[in-house]
């Protein structure tokens, strides 16, 4: 009997299977059918792609966000005599995330909508592959408490946080006494060298054209404003239990070094790789082992020079005013991070719908933070109520400043 025959397949639930992270996860799983099998998939609106995934991977469950999309998928699955059971709605998504037969959950639903299912997976003690940074940004200490109480293994999938995780000692208990700071790298997005005074004229198409990464529209806009990096600072604070002032951001346009850890002896450990999300996905699926990801290898002979830029140089503070909000909200009551996330989701959606200008995304975020009074949420209901209130305020700000 060879070693492969001794491997018990991990049963995977992928939340957000039709998004870029979900598709890449399925690509990695398809390369390792001896190690993984798809137990459940969820998606929002992409019925045809979900149907293709059901045909290929034959999950036990497929869940759509709404009943109309769920019933439409159900009819298509029945027409093909698929055995996959089709469900719909948020409770069904949480159900598959916490199902007793699931070993690992890829949490790739974009935005605060993924919080409840992430909590379900955490409380059920799953291996939780967290690509949904908003679960930590919104949930904060409350979410981390659920991870601890449920005995879940939380593995970051964001390239930056995966890089930090790979650069840390194996013993989490020793992190605090060894680490000086965490250094998150940022590409600078499509407007790194653009005159800040011209950002008011940016179109959604320009903002979504990232120079290095292929991503969804919302996260592409976040990269263009560098709000994604603000959210990642918040995420790092909770993931690695460090003080906000121990987190630094540096612009690295080539996106080769994905992030670094500086130790107290001033040595720096970094993780390098091509800008392909299949690398952190494969690491999360196989941890503590490593498996082939399907990503291209770095070619050091042809690789461009690696450069770095400070955020307080070259006009970056004017280009990316929202980044510093991360440290501000981390020093405010814990619910403030949820307010920032809600405001930003509303503002980005309004920009993509051409209701506000690109430079007004920061205006909506800042004015929502200044308007909503926060306290420390004590339950999921508190978090959802704060999220809803913040969205209402942000919508009012959009109407007030809109073009």
CSV table of C-alpha atoms in Angstrom, one decimal:
chain,number,residue,atom,x,y,z
A,1,UNK,CA,0.0,0.0,0.0
A,2,UNK,CA,1.5,3.4,-1.0
A,3,UNK,CA,1.3,6.6,1.0
A,4,UNK,CA,-1.6,8.0,-1.1
A,5,UNK,CA,-3.8,5.1,-0.1
A,6,UNK,CA,-3.3,6.1,3.5
A,7,UNK,CA,-4.6,9.6,3.0
A,8,UNK,CA,-8.2,10.3,4.2
A,9,UNK,CA,-9.8,12.8,1.9
A,10,UNK,CA,-10.7,16.1,3.4
A,11,UNK,CA,-14.3,17.1,2.7
A,12,UNK,CA,-14.4,20.8,1.7
A,13,UNK,CA,-17.2,23.4,1.8
A,14,UNK,CA,-16.6,26.4,-0.4
A,15,UNK,CA,-18.5,29.5,0.5
A,16,UNK,CA,-18.5,31.8,-2.6
A,17,UNK,CA,-17.5,29.1,-5.1
A,18,UNK,CA,-18.2,31.2,-8.2
A,19,UNK,CA,-15.9,34.1,-7.2
A,20,UNK,CA,-12.3,34.3,-8.0
A,21,UNK,CA,-11.1,32.7,-4.8
A,22,UNK,CA,-13.7,29.9,-5.1
A,23,UNK,CA,-12.8,29.1,-8.7
A,24,UNK,CA,-9.1,29.0,-7.8
A,25,UNK,CA,-9.9,26.7,-4.8
A,26,UNK,CA,-11.7,24.3,-7.1
A,27,UNK,CA,-8.7,24.4,-9.4
A,28,UNK,CA,-6.4,23.4,-6.6
A,29,UNK,CA,-8.8,20.7,-5.4
A,30,UNK,CA,-9.1,19.3,-9.0
A,31,UNK,CA,-5.3,18.8,-9.0
A,32,UNK,CA,-5.5,16.8,-5.8
A,33,UNK,CA,-8.6,14.6,-6.1
A,34,UNK,CA,-6.7,12.0,-4.0
A,35,UNK,CA,-6.6,14.4,-1.0
A,36,UNK,CA,-9.8,16.5,-1.3
A,37,UNK,CA,-13.5,16.2,-2.2
A,38,UNK,CA,-16.1,18.9,-2.5
A,39,UNK,CA,-18.9,18.4,0.0
A,40,UNK,CA,-20.8,21.7,-0.5
A,41,UNK,CA,-20.7,24.8,-2.6
A,42,UNK,CA,-22.4,28.2,-2.2
A,43,UNK,CA,-22.9,31.2,-4.5
A,44,UNK,CA,-24.8,34.3,-4.8
A,45,UNK,CA,-26.2,34.7,-8.4
A,46,UNK,CA,-24.1,32.9,-10.9
A,47,UNK,CA,-26.4,30.0,-11.7
A,48,UNK,CA,-24.7,28.7,-14.8
A,49,UNK,CA,-21.2,28.6,-13.3
A,50,UNK,CA,-22.6,26.9,-10.2
A,51,UNK,CA,-24.3,24.3,-12.4
A,52,UNK,CA,-20.9,23.6,-14.1
A,53,UNK,CA,-19.3,23.2,-10.8
A,54,UNK,CA,-22.0,20.8,-9.6
A,55,UNK,CA,-21.6,18.7,-12.8
A,56,UNK,CA,-17.8,18.5,-12.3
A,57,UNK,CA,-17.5,18.1,-8.5
A,58,UNK,CA,-20.8,16.5,-7.6
A,59,UNK,CA,-21.2,18.2,-4.2
A,60,UNK,CA,-23.8,16.9,-1.7
A,61,UNK,CA,-25.2,20.4,-1.3
A,62,UNK,CA,-25.3,23.5,-3.5
A,63,UNK,CA,-26.6,26.7,-1.9
A,64,UNK,CA,-27.7,29.9,-3.6
A,65,UNK,CA,-28.2,33.1,-1.7
A,66,UNK,CA,-31.8,33.7,-2.7
A,67,UNK,CA,-34.8,31.5,-3.3
A,68,UNK,CA,-35.3,32.5,-7.0
A,69,UNK,CA,-31.7,31.7,-7.8
A,70,UNK,CA,-31.9,28.5,-5.8
A,71,UNK,CA,-35.1,27.3,-7.5
A,72,UNK,CA,-33.6,28.1,-10.9
A,73,UNK,CA,-30.5,26.0,-10.1
A,74,UNK,CA,-32.6,23.2,-8.7
A,75,UNK,CA,-34.5,22.9,-12.0
A,76,UNK,CA,-31.3,22.8,-14.0
A,77,UNK,CA,-29.8,20.1,-11.7
A,78,UNK,CA,-32.9,18.0,-11.9
A,79,UNK,CA,-32.9,18.3,-15.7
A,80,UNK,CA,-29.4,16.8,-15.7
A,81,UNK,CA,-30.3,14.1,-13.1
A,82,UNK,CA,-27.7,15.5,-10.6
A,83,UNK,CA,-27.9,14.1,-7.1
A,84,UNK,CA,-26.8,17.4,-5.6
A,85,UNK,CA,-29.3,18.8,-3.1
A,86,UNK,CA,-30.0,22.5,-3.8
A,87,UNK,CA,-30.8,24.9,-1.0
A,88,UNK,CA,-31.0,28.6,-0.6
A,89,UNK,CA,-30.7,31.4,2.0
A,90,UNK,CA,-28.3,32.5,4.7
A,91,UNK,CA,-29.3,29.7,7.2
A,92,UNK,CA,-28.5,27.1,4.6
A,93,UNK,CA,-25.0,28.6,4.0
A,94,UNK,CA,-24.3,28.5,7.7
A,95,UNK,CA,-25.6,24.9,7.8
A,96,UNK,CA,-23.1,23.7,5.2
A,97,UNK,CA,-20.3,25.7,6.9
A,98,UNK,CA,-20.9,23.9,10.2
A,99,UNK,CA,-22.0,20.5,8.8
A,100,UNK,CA,-20.6,17.6,10.8
A,101,UNK,CA,-19.3,15.9,7.7
A,102,UNK,CA,-17.3,19.0,6.6
A,103,UNK,CA,-13.6,19.0,7.5
A,104,UNK,CA,-12.6,22.4,6.1
A,105,UNK,CA,-14.4,25.5,5.0
A,106,UNK,CA,-13.1,28.0,2.4
A,107,UNK,CA,-14.8,31.3,3.5
A,108,UNK,CA,-14.7,33.4,0.3
A,109,UNK,CA,-18.0,35.3,0.5
A,110,UNK,CA,-17.3,38.9,-0.1
A,111,UNK,CA,-18.2,41.5,2.6
A,112,UNK,CA,-20.1,41.3,5.9
A,113,UNK,CA,-22.5,38.9,4.4
A,114,UNK,CA,-20.0,36.1,5.2
A,115,UNK,CA,-19.8,36.8,8.9
A,116,UNK,CA,-22.6,34.4,10.1
A,117,UNK,CA,-21.4,31.4,8.1
A,118,UNK,CA,-17.8,32.1,9.3
A,119,UNK,CA,-19.0,32.1,12.9
A,120,UNK,CA,-20.9,28.9,12.3
A,121,UNK,CA,-17.7,27.2,11.0
A,122,UNK,CA,-15.7,28.6,13.9
A,123,UNK,CA,-18.1,27.4,16.5
A,124,UNK,CA,-18.2,24.0,14.9
A,125,UNK,CA,-14.4,23.7,15.2
A,126,UNK,CA,-13.7,23.5,11.5
A,127,UNK,CA,-10.4,24.2,9.7
A,128,UNK,CA,-11.5,27.6,8.6
A,129,UNK,CA,-9.6,29.0,5.5
A,130,UNK,CA,-10.4,32.7,5.8
A,131,UNK,CA,-10.5,34.6,2.6
A,132,UNK,CA,-13.3,36.9,3.9
A,133,UNK,CA,-11.3,39.6,5.7
A,134,UNK,CA,-14.6,41.3,6.7
A,135,UNK,CA,-15.4,38.5,9.1
A,136,UNK,CA,-12.5,39.7,11.2
A,137,UNK,CA,-12.9,43.4,10.5
A,138,UNK,CA,-16.6,43.2,11.5
A,139,UNK,CA,-16.4,40.5,14.1
A,140,UNK,CA,-13.0,41.4,15.7
A,141,UNK,CA,-12.6,40.0,19.3
A,142,UNK,CA,-16.1,38.5,19.2
A,143,UNK,CA,-15.1,36.4,16.1
A,144,UNK,CA,-11.8,35.3,17.6
A,145,UNK,CA,-13.5,34.3,20.8
A,146,UNK,CA,-15.8,32.0,18.7
A,147,UNK,CA,-12.7,30.5,17.1
A,148,UNK,CA,-11.1,29.8,20.5
A,149,UNK,CA,-14.3,28.4,22.0
A,150,UNK,CA,-15.0,26.2,19.1
A,151,UNK,CA,-11.5,24.9,18.8
A,152,UNK,CA,-11.3,25.9,15.1
A,153,UNK,CA,-8.0,26.1,13.2
A,154,UNK,CA,-8.0,29.5,11.5
A,155,UNK,CA,-5.8,29.8,8.5
A,156,UNK,CA,-5.5,33.1,6.6
A,157,UNK,CA,-5.9,33.0,2.8
A,158,UNK,CA,-5.3,36.7,2.0
A,159,UNK,CA,-1.9,36.6,0.4
A,160,UNK,CA,-0.5,39.1,2.9
A,161,UNK,CA,-1.7,37.3,6.0
A,162,UNK,CA,-0.8,33.9,4.6
A,163,UNK,CA,2.7,35.3,4.0
A,164,UNK,CA,2.9,36.5,7.6
A,165,UNK,CA,1.6,33.2,8.9
A,166,UNK,CA,4.3,31.3,6.9
A,167,UNK,CA,6.9,33.7,8.3
A,168,UNK,CA,6.1,33.2,11.9
A,169,UNK,CA,7.4,30.5,14.4
A,170,UNK,CA,5.3,27.4,14.6
A,171,UNK,CA,4.6,28.0,18.3
A,172,UNK,CA,2.0,30.8,18.5
A,173,UNK,CA,2.6,31.2,22.2
A,174,UNK,CA,6.1,32.6,21.4
A,175,UNK,CA,5.0,35.2,18.9
A,176,UNK,CA,4.6,38.1,21.3
A,177,UNK,CA,8.1,37.7,22.8
A,178,UNK,CA,9.8,37.3,19.4
A,179,UNK,CA,8.0,39.7,17.0
A,180,UNK,CA,9.0,43.3,16.7
A,181,UNK,CA,6.5,44.1,13.9
A,182,UNK,CA,4.5,42.8,11.0
A,183,UNK,CA,5.1,44.5,7.6
A,184,UNK,CA,2.3,44.2,5.1
A,185,UNK,CA,3.2,44.9,1.5
A,186,UNK,CA,0.9,46.7,-1.0
A,187,UNK,CA,1.2,46.9,-4.7
A,188,UNK,CA,-0.1,50.5,-4.7
A,189,UNK,CA,-2.8,49.5,-7.2
A,190,UNK,CA,-3.4,51.2,-10.6
A,191,UNK,CA,-3.0,54.7,-9.3
A,192,UNK,CA,0.3,54.5,-7.4
A,193,UNK,CA,1.9,57.2,-9.7
A,194,UNK,CA,-1.2,59.1,-10.6
A,195,UNK,CA,-1.6,62.8,-9.7
A,196,UNK,CA,-3.8,62.8,-6.6
A,197,UNK,CA,-5.7,65.9,-8.0
A,198,UNK,CA,-6.9,63.8,-10.9
A,199,UNK,CA,-8.4,61.0,-8.9
A,200,UNK,CA,-11.9,62.6,-8.9
A,201,UNK,CA,-12.0,61.7,-12.6
A,202,UNK,CA,-11.3,57.9,-12.2
A,203,UNK,CA,-13.9,55.6,-13.7
A,204,UNK,CA,-15.0,52.2,-12.4
A,205,UNK,CA,-13.3,50.5,-15.3
A,206,UNK,CA,-10.0,52.2,-14.5
A,207,UNK,CA,-10.2,51.4,-10.8
A,208,UNK,CA,-10.9,47.7,-11.5
A,209,UNK,CA,-7.8,47.3,-13.8
A,210,UNK,CA,-5.3,46.1,-11.2
A,211,UNK,CA,-1.7,45.8,-12.5
A,212,UNK,CA,-0.8,42.5,-10.8
A,213,UNK,CA,-3.8,40.6,-9.5
A,214,UNK,CA,-7.0,39.3,-11.0
A,215,UNK,CA,-9.8,40.0,-8.5
A,216,UNK,CA,-13.5,40.8,-8.2
A,217,UNK,CA,-14.7,44.4,-8.7
A,218,UNK,CA,-15.2,45.3,-5.1
A,219,UNK,CA,-11.8,44.2,-3.9
A,220,UNK,CA,-10.2,45.8,-7.0
A,221,UNK,CA,-11.7,49.2,-6.1
A,222,UNK,CA,-10.5,48.6,-2.5
A,223,UNK,CA,-7.0,48.0,-3.9
A,224,UNK,CA,-7.2,51.2,-5.9
A,225,UNK,CA,-8.1,53.2,-2.8
A,226,UNK,CA,-5.8,51.0,-0.6
A,227,UNK,CA,-8.8,50.5,1.7
A,228,UNK,CA,-8.1,46.8,1.2
A,229,UNK,CA,-4.8,47.4,3.1
A,230,UNK,CA,-6.7,49.3,5.8
A,231,UNK,CA,-8.9,46.2,6.2
A,232,UNK,CA,-5.8,44.0,6.2
A,233,UNK,CA,-4.2,46.0,9.0
A,234,UNK,CA,-7.3,45.4,11.1
A,235,UNK,CA,-7.4,41.7,10.2
A,236,UNK,CA,-3.7,41.3,11.1
A,237,UNK,CA,-4.3,42.9,14.5
A,238,UNK,CA,-6.8,40.2,15.4
A,239,UNK,CA,-5.2,37.3,13.6
A,240,UNK,CA,-1.8,37.7,15.1
A,241,UNK,CA,-2.8,39.4,18.4
A,242,UNK,CA,-0.4,42.3,17.9
A,243,UNK,CA,-0.8,46.0,18.8
A,244,UNK,CA,-1.9,48.3,16.0
A,245,UNK,CA,1.4,50.1,16.2
A,246,UNK,CA,3.3,46.8,15.5
A,247,UNK,CA,1.8,46.7,12.0
A,248,UNK,CA,3.4,48.6,9.1
A,249,UNK,CA,2.5,48.9,5.5
A,250,UNK,CA,5.1,49.4,2.7
A,251,UNK,CA,4.4,49.7,-1.0
A,252,UNK,CA,6.1,47.0,-3.1
A,253,UNK,CA,4.9,47.5,-6.7
A,254,UNK,CA,6.2,44.1,-8.0
A,255,UNK,CA,4.0,42.0,-5.6
A,256,UNK,CA,6.8,39.4,-5.2
A,257,UNK,CA,7.2,39.7,-1.4
A,258,UNK,CA,3.7,39.2,0.0
A,259,UNK,CA,4.5,40.3,3.5
A,260,UNK,CA,7.2,40.1,6.2
A,261,UNK,CA,7.8,39.7,9.9
A,262,UNK,CA,10.5,41.7,11.6
A,263,UNK,CA,11.9,40.0,14.8
A,264,UNK,CA,13.3,41.6,17.8
A,265,UNK,CA,16.9,40.9,16.7
A,266,UNK,CA,16.0,43.0,13.6
A,267,UNK,CA,16.1,40.0,11.2
A,268,UNK,CA,13.3,39.9,8.7
A,269,UNK,CA,11.6,36.8,7.4
A,270,UNK,CA,9.5,37.2,4.2
A,271,UNK,CA,7.4,35.0,1.9
A,272,UNK,CA,7.9,35.4,-1.8
A,273,UNK,CA,6.0,34.0,-4.8
A,274,UNK,CA,4.2,34.9,-8.0
A,275,UNK,CA,1.0,37.0,-7.5
A,276,UNK,CA,-1.4,34.0,-7.7
A,277,UNK,CA,-4.0,33.2,-5.1
A,278,UNK,CA,-3.6,29.5,-5.7
A,279,UNK,CA,-0.4,29.6,-3.6
A,280,UNK,CA,-2.0,30.6,-0.3
A,281,UNK,CA,-5.1,28.5,-1.1
A,282,UNK,CA,-3.0,25.4,-1.6
A,283,UNK,CA,-1.1,26.1,1.6
A,284,UNK,CA,-4.3,26.6,3.6
A,285,UNK,CA,-5.8,23.3,2.2
A,286,UNK,CA,-2.7,21.2,2.9
A,287,UNK,CA,-1.2,22.9,6.0
A,288,UNK,CA,1.1,21.9,7.6
A,289,UNK,CA,2.2,20.1,4.4
A,290,UNK,CA,2.7,21.8,1.0
A,291,UNK,CA,1.3,20.6,-2.3
A,292,UNK,CA,1.5,21.7,-5.9
A,293,UNK,CA,-0.7,24.8,-6.4
A,294,UNK,CA,-0.6,25.2,-10.1
A,295,UNK,CA,0.9,28.7,-9.9
A,296,UNK,CA,4.0,29.6,-11.9
A,297,UNK,CA,7.3,29.5,-10.1
A,298,UNK,CA,9.4,32.6,-9.6
A,299,UNK,CA,12.1,33.0,-12.2
A,300,UNK,CA,14.9,34.8,-10.5
A,301,UNK,CA,16.9,35.2,-13.7
A,302,UNK,CA,14.2,37.3,-15.4
A,303,UNK,CA,12.6,38.9,-12.3
A,304,UNK,CA,12.5,42.7,-12.2
A,305,UNK,CA,14.2,44.6,-9.5
A,306,UNK,CA,12.2,44.7,-6.2
A,307,UNK,CA,11.5,48.2,-5.0
A,308,UNK,CA,9.8,49.7,-1.9
A,309,UNK,CA,8.1,53.0,-1.2
A,310,UNK,CA,7.1,54.6,2.1
A,311,UNK,CA,3.5,55.6,2.5
A,312,UNK,CA,4.5,59.1,3.5
A,313,UNK,CA,6.5,59.7,0.3
A,314,UNK,CA,5.6,60.5,-3.3
A,315,UNK,CA,2.2,61.9,-2.5
A,316,UNK,CA,0.8,58.6,-1.3
A,317,UNK,CA,-0.9,60.1,1.7
A,318,UNK,CA,-3.0,62.3,-0.7
A,319,UNK,CA,-3.6,59.3,-3.0
A,320,UNK,CA,-4.7,56.9,-0.2
A,321,UNK,CA,-6.2,58.9,2.6
A,322,UNK,CA,-8.3,56.0,3.8
A,323,UNK,CA,-5.4,53.8,4.8
A,324,UNK,CA,-4.7,55.6,8.1
A,325,UNK,CA,-8.3,55.0,9.2
A,326,UNK,CA,-7.2,51.5,10.1
A,327,UNK,CA,-5.1,52.6,13.0
A,328,UNK,CA,-7.8,55.1,14.1
A,329,UNK,CA,-10.6,52.6,14.3
A,330,UNK,CA,-8.4,50.1,16.1
A,331,UNK,CA,-7.9,52.6,18.8
A,332,UNK,CA,-11.6,53.4,19.1
A,333,UNK,CA,-14.4,51.2,20.6
A,334,UNK,CA,-14.3,47.7,19.0
A,335,UNK,CA,-17.5,48.2,17.0
A,336,UNK,CA,-15.9,51.0,15.0
A,337,UNK,CA,-14.1,48.6,12.7
A,338,UNK,CA,-17.6,47.3,11.7
A,339,UNK,CA,-18.8,50.8,11.0
A,340,UNK,CA,-15.8,51.4,8.6
A,341,UNK,CA,-16.4,48.2,6.8
A,342,UNK,CA,-20.1,48.9,6.3
A,343,UNK,CA,-19.5,52.4,5.1
A,344,UNK,CA,-16.9,51.3,2.6
A,345,UNK,CA,-19.1,48.5,1.2
A,346,UNK,CA,-21.8,51.1,0.5
A,347,UNK,CA,-19.4,53.7,-0.8
A,348,UNK,CA,-17.7,51.2,-3.2
A,349,UNK,CA,-21.0,49.9,-4.5
A,350,UNK,CA,-22.2,53.5,-5.1
A,351,UNK,CA,-19.0,54.3,-7.0
A,352,UNK,CA,-19.3,51.2,-9.2
A,353,UNK,CA,-22.9,52.4,-9.9
A,354,UNK,CA,-21.5,55.8,-10.7
A,355,UNK,CA,-23.5,57.5,-7.9
A,356,UNK,CA,-20.4,59.0,-6.4
A,357,UNK,CA,-16.9,59.9,-7.6
A,358,UNK,CA,-13.9,57.8,-6.7
A,359,UNK,CA,-12.5,60.5,-4.3
A,360,UNK,CA,-15.9,60.6,-2.5
A,361,UNK,CA,-15.5,57.0,-1.3
A,362,UNK,CA,-13.2,58.3,1.5
A,363,UNK,CA,-15.7,61.1,2.2
A,364,UNK,CA,-18.5,58.7,2.8
A,365,UNK,CA,-16.3,56.5,5.0
A,366,UNK,CA,-15.1,59.4,7.1
A,367,UNK,CA,-18.4,61.0,7.6
A,368,UNK,CA,-20.1,57.7,8.5
A,369,UNK,CA,-17.4,57.1,11.1
A,370,UNK,CA,-18.0,60.6,12.5
A,371,UNK,CA,-21.8,60.1,12.6
A,372,UNK,CA,-22.3,56.6,14.1
A,373,UNK,CA,-21.8,56.2,17.8
A,374,UNK,CA,-20.3,52.9,18.7
A,375,UNK,CA,-19.9,50.6,21.6
A,376,UNK,CA,-18.4,47.1,22.0
A,377,UNK,CA,-20.8,44.6,20.4
A,378,UNK,CA,-21.6,41.6,22.6
A,379,UNK,CA,-23.4,39.3,20.2
A,380,UNK,CA,-23.9,38.6,16.5
A,381,UNK,CA,-27.2,40.5,16.7
A,382,UNK,CA,-25.3,43.6,18.0
A,383,UNK,CA,-22.9,43.3,15.1
A,384,UNK,CA,-25.6,43.0,12.5
A,385,UNK,CA,-27.5,45.9,14.0
A,386,UNK,CA,-24.4,48.1,14.0
A,387,UNK,CA,-23.7,47.0,10.4
A,388,UNK,CA,-27.3,47.9,9.3
A,389,UNK,CA,-27.2,51.3,11.1
A,390,UNK,CA,-23.9,52.1,9.5
A,391,UNK,CA,-25.2,51.2,6.1
A,392,UNK,CA,-28.2,53.4,6.5
A,393,UNK,CA,-26.0,56.3,7.5
A,394,UNK,CA,-23.6,55.6,4.6
A,395,UNK,CA,-26.5,55.6,2.1
A,396,UNK,CA,-27.6,59.0,3.4
A,397,UNK,CA,-24.0,60.3,2.9
A,398,UNK,CA,-24.0,58.9,-0.7
A,399,UNK,CA,-27.2,60.8,-1.4
A,400,UNK,CA,-25.8,63.9,0.1
A,401,UNK,CA,-22.4,64.0,-1.7
A,402,UNK,CA,-23.4,62.1,-4.9
A,403,UNK,CA,-22.7,63.4,-8.3
